[in-house]
PDB file of C-alpha atoms in Angstrom:
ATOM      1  CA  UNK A  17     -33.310  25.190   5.753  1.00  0.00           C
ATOM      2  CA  UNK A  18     -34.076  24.562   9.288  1.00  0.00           C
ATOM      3  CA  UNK A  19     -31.603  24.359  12.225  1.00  0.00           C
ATOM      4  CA  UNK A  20     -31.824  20.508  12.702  1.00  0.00           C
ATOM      5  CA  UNK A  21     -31.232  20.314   8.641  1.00  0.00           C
ATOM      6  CA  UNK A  22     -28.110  22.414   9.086  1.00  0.00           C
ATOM      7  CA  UNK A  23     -26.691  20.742  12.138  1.00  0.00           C
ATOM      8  CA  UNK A  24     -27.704  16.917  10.390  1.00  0.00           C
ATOM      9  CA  UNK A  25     -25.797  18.205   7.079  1.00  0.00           C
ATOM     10  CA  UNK A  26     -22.973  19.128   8.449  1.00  0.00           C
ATOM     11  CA  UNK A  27     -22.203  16.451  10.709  1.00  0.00           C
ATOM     12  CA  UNK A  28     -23.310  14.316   7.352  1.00  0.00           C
ATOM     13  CA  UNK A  29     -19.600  16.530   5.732  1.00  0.00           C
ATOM     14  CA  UNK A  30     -17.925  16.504   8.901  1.00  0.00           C
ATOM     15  CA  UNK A  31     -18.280  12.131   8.745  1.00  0.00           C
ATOM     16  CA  UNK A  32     -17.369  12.465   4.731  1.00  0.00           C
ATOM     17  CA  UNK A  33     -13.944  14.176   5.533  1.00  0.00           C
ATOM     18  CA  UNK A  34     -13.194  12.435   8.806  1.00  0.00           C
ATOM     19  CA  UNK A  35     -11.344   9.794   6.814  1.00  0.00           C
ATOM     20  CA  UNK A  36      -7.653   8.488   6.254  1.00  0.00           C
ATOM     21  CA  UNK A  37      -6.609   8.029   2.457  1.00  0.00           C
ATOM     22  CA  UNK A  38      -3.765   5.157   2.084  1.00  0.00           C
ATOM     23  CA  UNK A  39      -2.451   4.533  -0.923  1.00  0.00           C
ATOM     24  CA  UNK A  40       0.045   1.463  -1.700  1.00  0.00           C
ATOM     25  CA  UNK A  41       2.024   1.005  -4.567  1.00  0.00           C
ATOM     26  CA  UNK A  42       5.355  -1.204  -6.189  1.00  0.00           C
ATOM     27  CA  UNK A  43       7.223   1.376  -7.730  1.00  0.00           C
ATOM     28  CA  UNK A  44       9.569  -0.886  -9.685  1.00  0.00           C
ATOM     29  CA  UNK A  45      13.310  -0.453  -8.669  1.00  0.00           C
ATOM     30  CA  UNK A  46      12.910   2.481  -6.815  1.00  0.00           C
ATOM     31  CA  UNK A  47      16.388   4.067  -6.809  1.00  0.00           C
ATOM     32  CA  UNK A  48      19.474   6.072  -8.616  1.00  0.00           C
ATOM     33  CA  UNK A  49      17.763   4.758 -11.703  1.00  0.00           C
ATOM     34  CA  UNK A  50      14.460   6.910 -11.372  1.00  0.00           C
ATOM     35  CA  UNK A  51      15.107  10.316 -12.750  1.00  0.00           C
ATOM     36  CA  UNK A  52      14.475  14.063 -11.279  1.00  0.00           C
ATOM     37  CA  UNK A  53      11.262  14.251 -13.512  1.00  0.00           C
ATOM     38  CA  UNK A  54      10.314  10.888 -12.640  1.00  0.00           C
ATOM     39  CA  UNK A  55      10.473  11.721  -8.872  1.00  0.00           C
ATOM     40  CA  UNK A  56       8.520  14.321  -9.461  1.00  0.00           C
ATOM     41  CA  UNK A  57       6.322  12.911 -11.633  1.00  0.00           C
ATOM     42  CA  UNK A  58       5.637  10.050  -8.844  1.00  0.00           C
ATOM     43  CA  UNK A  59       5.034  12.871  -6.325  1.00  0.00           C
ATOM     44  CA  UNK A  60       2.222  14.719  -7.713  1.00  0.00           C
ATOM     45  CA  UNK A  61       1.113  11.445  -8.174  1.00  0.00           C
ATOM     46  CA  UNK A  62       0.918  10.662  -4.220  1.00  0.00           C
ATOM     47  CA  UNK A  63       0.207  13.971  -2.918  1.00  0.00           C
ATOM     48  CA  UNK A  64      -3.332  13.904  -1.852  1.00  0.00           C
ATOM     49  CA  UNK A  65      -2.843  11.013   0.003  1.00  0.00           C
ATOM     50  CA  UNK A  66      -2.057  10.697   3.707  1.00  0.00           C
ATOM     51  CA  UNK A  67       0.018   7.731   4.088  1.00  0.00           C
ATOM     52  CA  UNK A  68       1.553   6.070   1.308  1.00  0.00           C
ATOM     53  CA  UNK A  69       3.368   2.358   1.430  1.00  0.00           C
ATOM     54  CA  UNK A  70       5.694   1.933  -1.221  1.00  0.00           C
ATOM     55  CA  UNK A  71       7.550  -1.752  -2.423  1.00  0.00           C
ATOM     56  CA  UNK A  72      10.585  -2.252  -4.321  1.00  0.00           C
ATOM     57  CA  UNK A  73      12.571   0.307  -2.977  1.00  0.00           C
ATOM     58  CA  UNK A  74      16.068  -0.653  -4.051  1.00  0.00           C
ATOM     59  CA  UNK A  75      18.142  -2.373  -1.173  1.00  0.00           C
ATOM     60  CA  UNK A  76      21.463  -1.075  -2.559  1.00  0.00           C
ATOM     61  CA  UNK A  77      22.947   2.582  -3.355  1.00  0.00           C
ATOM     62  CA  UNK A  78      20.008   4.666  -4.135  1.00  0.00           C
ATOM     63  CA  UNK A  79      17.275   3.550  -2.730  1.00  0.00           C
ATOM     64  CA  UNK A  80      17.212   4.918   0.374  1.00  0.00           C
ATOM     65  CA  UNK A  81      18.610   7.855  -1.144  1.00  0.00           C
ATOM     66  CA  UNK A  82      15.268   7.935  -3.711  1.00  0.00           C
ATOM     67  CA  UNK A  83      12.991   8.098  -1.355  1.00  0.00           C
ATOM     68  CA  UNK A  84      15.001  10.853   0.478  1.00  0.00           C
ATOM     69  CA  UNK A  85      14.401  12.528  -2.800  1.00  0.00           C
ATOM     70  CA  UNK A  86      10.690  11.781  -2.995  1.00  0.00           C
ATOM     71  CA  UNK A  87       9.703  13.301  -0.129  1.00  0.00           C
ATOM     72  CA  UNK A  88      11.877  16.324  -0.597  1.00  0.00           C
ATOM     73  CA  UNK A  89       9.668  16.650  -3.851  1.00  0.00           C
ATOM     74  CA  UNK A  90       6.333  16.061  -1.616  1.00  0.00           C
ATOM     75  CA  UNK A  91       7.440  18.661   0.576  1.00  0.00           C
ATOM     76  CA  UNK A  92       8.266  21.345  -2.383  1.00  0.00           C
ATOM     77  CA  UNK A  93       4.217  21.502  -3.222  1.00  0.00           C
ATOM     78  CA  UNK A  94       3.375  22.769   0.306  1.00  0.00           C
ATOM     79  CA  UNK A  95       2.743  19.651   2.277  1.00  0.00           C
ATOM     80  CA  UNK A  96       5.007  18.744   5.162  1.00  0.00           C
ATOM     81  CA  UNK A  97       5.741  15.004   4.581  1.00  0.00           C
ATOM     82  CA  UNK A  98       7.905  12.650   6.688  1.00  0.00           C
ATOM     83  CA  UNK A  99       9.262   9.157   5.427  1.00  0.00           C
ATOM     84  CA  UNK A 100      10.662   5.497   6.854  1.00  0.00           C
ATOM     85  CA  UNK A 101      12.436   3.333   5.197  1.00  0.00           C
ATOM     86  CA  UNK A 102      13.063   0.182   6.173  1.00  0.00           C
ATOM     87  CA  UNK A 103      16.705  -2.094   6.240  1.00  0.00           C
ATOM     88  CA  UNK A 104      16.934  -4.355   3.465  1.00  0.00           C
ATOM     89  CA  UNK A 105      14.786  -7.843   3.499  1.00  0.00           C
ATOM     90  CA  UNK A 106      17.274 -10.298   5.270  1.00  0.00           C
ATOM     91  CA  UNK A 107      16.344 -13.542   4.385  1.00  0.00           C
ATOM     92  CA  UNK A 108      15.895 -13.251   0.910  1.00  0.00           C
ATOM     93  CA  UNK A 109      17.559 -15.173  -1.469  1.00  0.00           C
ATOM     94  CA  UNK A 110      15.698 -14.554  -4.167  1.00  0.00           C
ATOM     95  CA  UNK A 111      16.196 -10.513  -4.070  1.00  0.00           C
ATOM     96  CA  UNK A 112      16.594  -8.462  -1.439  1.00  0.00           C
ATOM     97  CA  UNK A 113      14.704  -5.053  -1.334  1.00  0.00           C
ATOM     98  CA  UNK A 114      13.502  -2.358   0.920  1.00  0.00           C
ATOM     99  CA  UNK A 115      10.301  -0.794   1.782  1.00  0.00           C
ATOM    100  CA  UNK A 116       9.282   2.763   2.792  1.00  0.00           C
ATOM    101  CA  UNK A 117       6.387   4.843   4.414  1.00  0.00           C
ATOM    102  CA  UNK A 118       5.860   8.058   3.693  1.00  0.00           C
ATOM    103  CA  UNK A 119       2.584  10.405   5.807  1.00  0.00           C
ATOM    104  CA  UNK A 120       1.298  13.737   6.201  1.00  0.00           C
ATOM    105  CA  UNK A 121       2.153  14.604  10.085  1.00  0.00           C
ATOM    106  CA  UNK A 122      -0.746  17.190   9.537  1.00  0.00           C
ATOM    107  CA  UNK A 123      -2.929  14.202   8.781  1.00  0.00           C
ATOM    108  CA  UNK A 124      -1.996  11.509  10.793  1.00  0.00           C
ATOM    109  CA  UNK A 125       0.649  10.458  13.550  1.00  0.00           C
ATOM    110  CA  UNK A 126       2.972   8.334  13.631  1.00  0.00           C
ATOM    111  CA  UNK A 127       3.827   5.842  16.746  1.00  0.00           C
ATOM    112  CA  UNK A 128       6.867   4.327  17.714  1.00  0.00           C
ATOM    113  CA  UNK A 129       9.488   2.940  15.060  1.00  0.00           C
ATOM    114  CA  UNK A 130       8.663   0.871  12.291  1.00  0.00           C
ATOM    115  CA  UNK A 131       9.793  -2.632  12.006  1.00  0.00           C
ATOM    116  CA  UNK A 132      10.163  -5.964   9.695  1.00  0.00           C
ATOM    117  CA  UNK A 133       8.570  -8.984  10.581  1.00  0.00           C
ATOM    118  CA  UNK A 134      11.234 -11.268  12.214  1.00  0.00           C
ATOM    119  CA  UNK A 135       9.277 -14.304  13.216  1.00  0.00           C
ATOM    120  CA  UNK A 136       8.337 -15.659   9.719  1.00  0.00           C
ATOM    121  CA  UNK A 137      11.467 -14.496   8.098  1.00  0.00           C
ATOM    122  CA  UNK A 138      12.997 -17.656   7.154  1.00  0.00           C
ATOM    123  CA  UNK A 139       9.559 -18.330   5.406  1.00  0.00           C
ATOM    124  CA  UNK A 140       8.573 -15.191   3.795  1.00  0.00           C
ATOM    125  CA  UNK A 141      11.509 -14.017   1.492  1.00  0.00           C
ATOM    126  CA  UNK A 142      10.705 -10.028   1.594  1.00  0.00           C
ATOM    127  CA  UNK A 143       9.396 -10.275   5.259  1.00  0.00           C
ATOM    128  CA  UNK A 144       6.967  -7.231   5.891  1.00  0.00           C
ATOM    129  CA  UNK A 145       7.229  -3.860   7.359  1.00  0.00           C
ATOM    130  CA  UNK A 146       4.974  -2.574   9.697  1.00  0.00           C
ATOM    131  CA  UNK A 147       3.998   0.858  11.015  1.00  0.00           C
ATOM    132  CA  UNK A 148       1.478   2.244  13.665  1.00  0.00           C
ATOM    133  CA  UNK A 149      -0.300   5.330  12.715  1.00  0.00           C
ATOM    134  CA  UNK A 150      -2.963   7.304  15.058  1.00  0.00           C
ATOM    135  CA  UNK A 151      -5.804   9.422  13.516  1.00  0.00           C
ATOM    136  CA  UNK A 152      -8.494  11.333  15.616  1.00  0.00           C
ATOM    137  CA  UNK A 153      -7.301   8.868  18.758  1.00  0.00           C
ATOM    138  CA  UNK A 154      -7.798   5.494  17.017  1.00  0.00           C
ATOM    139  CA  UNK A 155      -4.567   3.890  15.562  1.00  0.00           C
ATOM    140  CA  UNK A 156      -4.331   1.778  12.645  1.00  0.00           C
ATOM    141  CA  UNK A 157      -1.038  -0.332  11.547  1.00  0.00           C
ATOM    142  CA  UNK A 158      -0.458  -1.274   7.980  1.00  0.00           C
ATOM    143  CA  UNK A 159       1.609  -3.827   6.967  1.00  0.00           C
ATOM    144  CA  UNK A 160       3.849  -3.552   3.928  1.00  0.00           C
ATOM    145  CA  UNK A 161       4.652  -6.683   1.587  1.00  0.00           C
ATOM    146  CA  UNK A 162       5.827  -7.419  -1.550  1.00  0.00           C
ATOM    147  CA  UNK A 163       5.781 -11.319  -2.459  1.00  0.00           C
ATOM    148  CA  UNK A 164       7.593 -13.517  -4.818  1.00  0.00           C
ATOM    149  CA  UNK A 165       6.392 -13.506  -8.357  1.00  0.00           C
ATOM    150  CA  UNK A 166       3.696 -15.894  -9.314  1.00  0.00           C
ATOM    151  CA  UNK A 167       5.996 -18.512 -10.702  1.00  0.00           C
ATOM    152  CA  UNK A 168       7.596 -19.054  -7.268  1.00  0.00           C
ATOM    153  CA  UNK A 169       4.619 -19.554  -5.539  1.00  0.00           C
ATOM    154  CA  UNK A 170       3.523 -16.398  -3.804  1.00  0.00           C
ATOM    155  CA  UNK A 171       1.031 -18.256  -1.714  1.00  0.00           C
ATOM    156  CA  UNK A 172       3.745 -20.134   0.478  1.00  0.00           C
ATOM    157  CA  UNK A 173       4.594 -17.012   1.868  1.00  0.00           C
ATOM    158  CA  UNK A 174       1.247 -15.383   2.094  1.00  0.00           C
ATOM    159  CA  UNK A 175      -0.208 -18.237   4.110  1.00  0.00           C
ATOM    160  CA  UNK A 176       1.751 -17.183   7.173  1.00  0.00           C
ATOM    161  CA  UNK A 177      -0.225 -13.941   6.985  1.00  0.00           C
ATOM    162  CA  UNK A 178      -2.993 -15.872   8.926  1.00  0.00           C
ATOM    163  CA  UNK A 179      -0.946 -16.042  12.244  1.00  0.00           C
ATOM    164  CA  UNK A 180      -0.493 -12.094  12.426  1.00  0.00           C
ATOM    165  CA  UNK A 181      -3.751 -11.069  13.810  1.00  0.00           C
ATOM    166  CA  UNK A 182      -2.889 -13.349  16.471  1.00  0.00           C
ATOM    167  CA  UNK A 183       0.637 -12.564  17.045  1.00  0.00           C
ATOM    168  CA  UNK A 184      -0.670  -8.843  17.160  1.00  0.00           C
ATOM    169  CA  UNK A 185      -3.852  -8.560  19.023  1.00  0.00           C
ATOM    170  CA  UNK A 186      -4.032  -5.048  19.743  1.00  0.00           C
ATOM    171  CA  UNK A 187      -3.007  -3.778  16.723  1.00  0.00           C
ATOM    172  CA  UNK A 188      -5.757  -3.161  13.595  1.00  0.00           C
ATOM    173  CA  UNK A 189      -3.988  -4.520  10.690  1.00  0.00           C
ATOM    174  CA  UNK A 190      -4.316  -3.394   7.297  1.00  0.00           C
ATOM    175  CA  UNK A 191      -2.704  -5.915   4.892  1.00  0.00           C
ATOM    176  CA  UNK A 192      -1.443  -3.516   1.653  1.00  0.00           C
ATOM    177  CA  UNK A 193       0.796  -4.359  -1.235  1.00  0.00           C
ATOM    178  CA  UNK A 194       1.816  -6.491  -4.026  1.00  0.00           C
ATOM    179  CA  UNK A 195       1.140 -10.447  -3.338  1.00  0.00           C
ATOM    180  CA  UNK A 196       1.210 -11.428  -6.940  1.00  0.00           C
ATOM    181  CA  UNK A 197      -1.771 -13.533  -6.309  1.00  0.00           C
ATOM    182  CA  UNK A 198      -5.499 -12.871  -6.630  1.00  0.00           C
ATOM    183  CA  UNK A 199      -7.423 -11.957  -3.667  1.00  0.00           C
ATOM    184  CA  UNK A 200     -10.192 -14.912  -4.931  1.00  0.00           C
ATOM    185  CA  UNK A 201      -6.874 -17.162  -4.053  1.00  0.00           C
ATOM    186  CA  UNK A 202      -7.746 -19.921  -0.906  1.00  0.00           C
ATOM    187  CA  UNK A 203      -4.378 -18.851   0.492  1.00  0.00           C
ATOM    188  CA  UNK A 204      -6.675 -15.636   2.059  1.00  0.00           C
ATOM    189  CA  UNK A 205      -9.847 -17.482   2.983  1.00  0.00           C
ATOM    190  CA  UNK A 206      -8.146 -18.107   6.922  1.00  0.00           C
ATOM    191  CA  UNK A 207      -7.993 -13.853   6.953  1.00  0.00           C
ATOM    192  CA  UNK A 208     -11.574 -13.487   5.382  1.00  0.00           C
ATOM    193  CA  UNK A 209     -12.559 -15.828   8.490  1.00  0.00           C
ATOM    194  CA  UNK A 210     -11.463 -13.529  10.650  1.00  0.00           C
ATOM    195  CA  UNK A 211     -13.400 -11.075   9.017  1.00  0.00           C
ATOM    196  CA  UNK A 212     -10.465  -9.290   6.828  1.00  0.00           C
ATOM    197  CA  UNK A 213     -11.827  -7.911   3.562  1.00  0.00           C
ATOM    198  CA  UNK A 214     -10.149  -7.193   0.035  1.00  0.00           C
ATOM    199  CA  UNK A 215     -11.134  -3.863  -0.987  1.00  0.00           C
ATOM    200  CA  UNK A 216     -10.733  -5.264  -4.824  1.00  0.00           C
ATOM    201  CA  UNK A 217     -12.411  -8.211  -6.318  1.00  0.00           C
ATOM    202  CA  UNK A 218     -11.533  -8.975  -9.965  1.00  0.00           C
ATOM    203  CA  UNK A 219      -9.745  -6.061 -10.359  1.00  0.00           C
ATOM    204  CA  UNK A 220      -6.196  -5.897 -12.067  1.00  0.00           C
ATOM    205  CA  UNK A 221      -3.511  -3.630 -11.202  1.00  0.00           C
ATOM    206  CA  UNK A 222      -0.268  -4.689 -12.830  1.00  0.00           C
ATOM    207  CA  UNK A 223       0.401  -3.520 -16.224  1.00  0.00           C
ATOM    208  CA  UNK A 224       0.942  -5.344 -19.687  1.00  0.00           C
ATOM    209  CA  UNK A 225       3.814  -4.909 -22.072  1.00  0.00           C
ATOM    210  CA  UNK A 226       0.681  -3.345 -24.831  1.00  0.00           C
ATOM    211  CA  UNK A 227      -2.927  -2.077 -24.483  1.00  0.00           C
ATOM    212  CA  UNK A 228      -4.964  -4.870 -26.297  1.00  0.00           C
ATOM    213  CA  UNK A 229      -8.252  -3.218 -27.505  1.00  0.00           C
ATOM    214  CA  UNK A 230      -7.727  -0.126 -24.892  1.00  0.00           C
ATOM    215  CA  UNK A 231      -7.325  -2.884 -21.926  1.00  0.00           C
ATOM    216  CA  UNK A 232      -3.868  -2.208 -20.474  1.00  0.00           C
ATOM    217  CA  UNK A 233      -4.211  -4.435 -17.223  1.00  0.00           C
ATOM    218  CA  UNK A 234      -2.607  -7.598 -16.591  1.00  0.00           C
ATOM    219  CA  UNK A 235      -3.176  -9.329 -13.482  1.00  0.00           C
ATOM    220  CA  UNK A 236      -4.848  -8.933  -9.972  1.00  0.00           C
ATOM    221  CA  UNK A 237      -1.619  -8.676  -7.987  1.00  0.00           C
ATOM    222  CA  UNK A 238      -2.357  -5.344  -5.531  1.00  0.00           C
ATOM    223  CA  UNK A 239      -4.906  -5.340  -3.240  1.00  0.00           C
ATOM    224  CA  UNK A 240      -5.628  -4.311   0.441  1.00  0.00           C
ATOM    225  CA  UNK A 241      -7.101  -6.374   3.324  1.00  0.00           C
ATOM    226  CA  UNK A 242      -8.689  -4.441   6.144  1.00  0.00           C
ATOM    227  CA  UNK A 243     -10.505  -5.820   9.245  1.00  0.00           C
ATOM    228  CA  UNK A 244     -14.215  -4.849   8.502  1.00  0.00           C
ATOM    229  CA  UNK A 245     -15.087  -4.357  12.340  1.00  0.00           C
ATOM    230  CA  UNK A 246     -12.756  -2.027  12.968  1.00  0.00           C
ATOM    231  CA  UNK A 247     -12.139  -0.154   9.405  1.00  0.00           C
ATOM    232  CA  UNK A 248     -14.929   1.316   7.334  1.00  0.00           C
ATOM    233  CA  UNK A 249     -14.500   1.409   3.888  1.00  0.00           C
ATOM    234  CA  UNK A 250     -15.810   4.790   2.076  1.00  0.00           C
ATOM    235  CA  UNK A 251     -14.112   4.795  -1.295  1.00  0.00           C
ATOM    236  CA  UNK A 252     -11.233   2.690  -3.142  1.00  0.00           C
ATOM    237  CA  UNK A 253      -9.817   2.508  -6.535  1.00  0.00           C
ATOM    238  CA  UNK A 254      -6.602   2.580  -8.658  1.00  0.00           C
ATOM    239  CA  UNK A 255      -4.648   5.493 -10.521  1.00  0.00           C
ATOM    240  CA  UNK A 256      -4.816   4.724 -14.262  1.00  0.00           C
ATOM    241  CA  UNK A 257      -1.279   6.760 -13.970  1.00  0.00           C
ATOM    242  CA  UNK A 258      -0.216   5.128 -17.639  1.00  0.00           C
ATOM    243  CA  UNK A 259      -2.874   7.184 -18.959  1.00  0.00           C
ATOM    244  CA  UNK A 260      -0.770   9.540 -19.132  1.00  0.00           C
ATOM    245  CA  UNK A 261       2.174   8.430 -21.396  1.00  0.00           C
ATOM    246  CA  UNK A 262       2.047   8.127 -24.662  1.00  0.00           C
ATOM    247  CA  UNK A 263       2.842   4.229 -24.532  1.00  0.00           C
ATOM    248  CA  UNK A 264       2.986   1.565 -21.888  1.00  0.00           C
ATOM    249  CA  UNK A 265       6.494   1.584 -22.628  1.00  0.00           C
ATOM    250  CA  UNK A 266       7.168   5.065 -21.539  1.00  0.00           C
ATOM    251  CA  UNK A 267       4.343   4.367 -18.674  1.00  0.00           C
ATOM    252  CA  UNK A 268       6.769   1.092 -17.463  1.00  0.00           C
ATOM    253  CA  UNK A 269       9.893   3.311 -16.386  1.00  0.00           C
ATOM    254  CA  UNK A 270       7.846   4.691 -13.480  1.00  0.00           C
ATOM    255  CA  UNK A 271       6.271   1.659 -12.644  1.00  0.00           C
ATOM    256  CA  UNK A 272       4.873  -1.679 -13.865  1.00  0.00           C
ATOM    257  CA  UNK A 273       1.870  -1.887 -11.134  1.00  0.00           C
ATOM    258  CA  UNK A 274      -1.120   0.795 -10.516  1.00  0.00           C
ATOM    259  CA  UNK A 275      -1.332   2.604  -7.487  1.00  0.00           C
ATOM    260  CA  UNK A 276      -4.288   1.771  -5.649  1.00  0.00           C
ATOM    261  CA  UNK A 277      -5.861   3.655  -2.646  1.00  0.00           C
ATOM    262  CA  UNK A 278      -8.016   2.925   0.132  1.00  0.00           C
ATOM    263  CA  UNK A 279      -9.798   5.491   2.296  1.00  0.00           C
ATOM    264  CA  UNK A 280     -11.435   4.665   5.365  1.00  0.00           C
ATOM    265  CA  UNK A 281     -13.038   5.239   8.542  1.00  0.00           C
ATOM    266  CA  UNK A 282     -11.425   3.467  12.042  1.00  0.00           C
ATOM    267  CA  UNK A 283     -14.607   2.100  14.215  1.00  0.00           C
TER     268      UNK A 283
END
């Protein structure tokens, strides 16, 4: 192999690995209810990840304390991990949560404190939570969001969504979560205009009650939005995690959505 090969192959790995890996996921009722193995179980599920956004953190005692406990069992396999959680949702009357962040510091840094979304509060129940992240010198801020359930009308909420780009300008927005709403939904066309991307289409994440003919899925609820001039995507996907239970049942106590994962270049 020549010299030009070798320099043109490795710059071809060095471009491969140069990426950020975020991975999103509504752990239902994240709190005193999830158990030691479960933690742990939900840890080695995360770990290769570099940022993780988590939904449904419990607003009440345990919650906070859960995720305390989470990334005490990240840190146990080797991996320095630091985590944010945010105060509960305050304008929701339908239920009030919390939502967390948790990152490699070896991977990526974080900037300045986290915050929930104040203007649209009194419009979006569980308001989001953003968090600015630098990698290689470029930043990146993802925004955190859990919406009401489909039978309250998810897209009154998400429809305010189309006003962040401009109330942030600087900032390179990465929509993640749970919207319990389909990304082929008009409520997203205004942030596909301004050339925001799903990185599903027709792809379900939340799980059913029982497998029907091996298909476990439900609906297409979790999805990430990323602005396509300024974030390359190189892989995505969900974590079948259900797999491996013995039932959907047993599956259900960690969660009743999929992970899913996005990882990415920043242009």
């Amino acid at each position: 192999m020549n010299k030009l090969l070798i320099v043109l192959t490795l710059l071809s790995f060095s471009g491969l690995f140069a990426q950020v890996k975020l991975l999103s996921w509504n752990i239902e009722n994240l709190g005193k209810s999830k158990s030691d193995a479960e933690i742990t179980y939900i840890a080695e599920t995360i770990r290769n990840y570099d940022v993780v956004a988590i939904q449904e953190v419990v607003a009440g005692y345990g919650g906070a304390q859960a995720v305390a406990r989470l990334a005490a069992a990240l840190n146990r396999k080797g991996t320095q991990w630091q985590y944010d959680i945010s105060t509960p949702t305050v304008s929701s009357a339908y239920k009030t949560e919390r939502y967390a962040f948790l990152w490699k510091p070896s991977a990526v840094k974080k900037i300045g404190k986290s915050w929930l979304e104040i203007k649209y509060q009194n419009q979006i129940d569980r308001e989001p939570y953003f968090a600015t992240f630098s990698y290689q010198g470029k930043y990146f801020t993802v925004v955190n969001f859990h919406a009401i359930t489909k039978s309250k009308q998810p897209e009154t909420e998400i429809k305010y969504f189309k006003f962040l780009p401009q109330e942030y300008p600087t900032l390179n927005l990465l929509f993640v979560g749970d919207f319990n709403c389909p990304q082929s939904h008009s409520v997203f066309n205004p942030l596909k205009k301004m050339n925001y991307k799903p990185i599903f289409t027709n792809q379900k994440t939340s799980l059913k009650h029982r497998c029907i003919n091996k298909d476990c899925l439900a609906s297409e609820f979790d999805n990430i939005f990323y602005n396509y001039n300024r974030v390359q995507q190189i892989q995505a996907g969900v974590l079948p995690f259900y797999t491996d239970f013995n039932s959907l049942q047993l599956a259900r106590q960690i969660s009743d959505h999929t992970p899913i994962w996005l990882s990415f270049k920043l242009l």
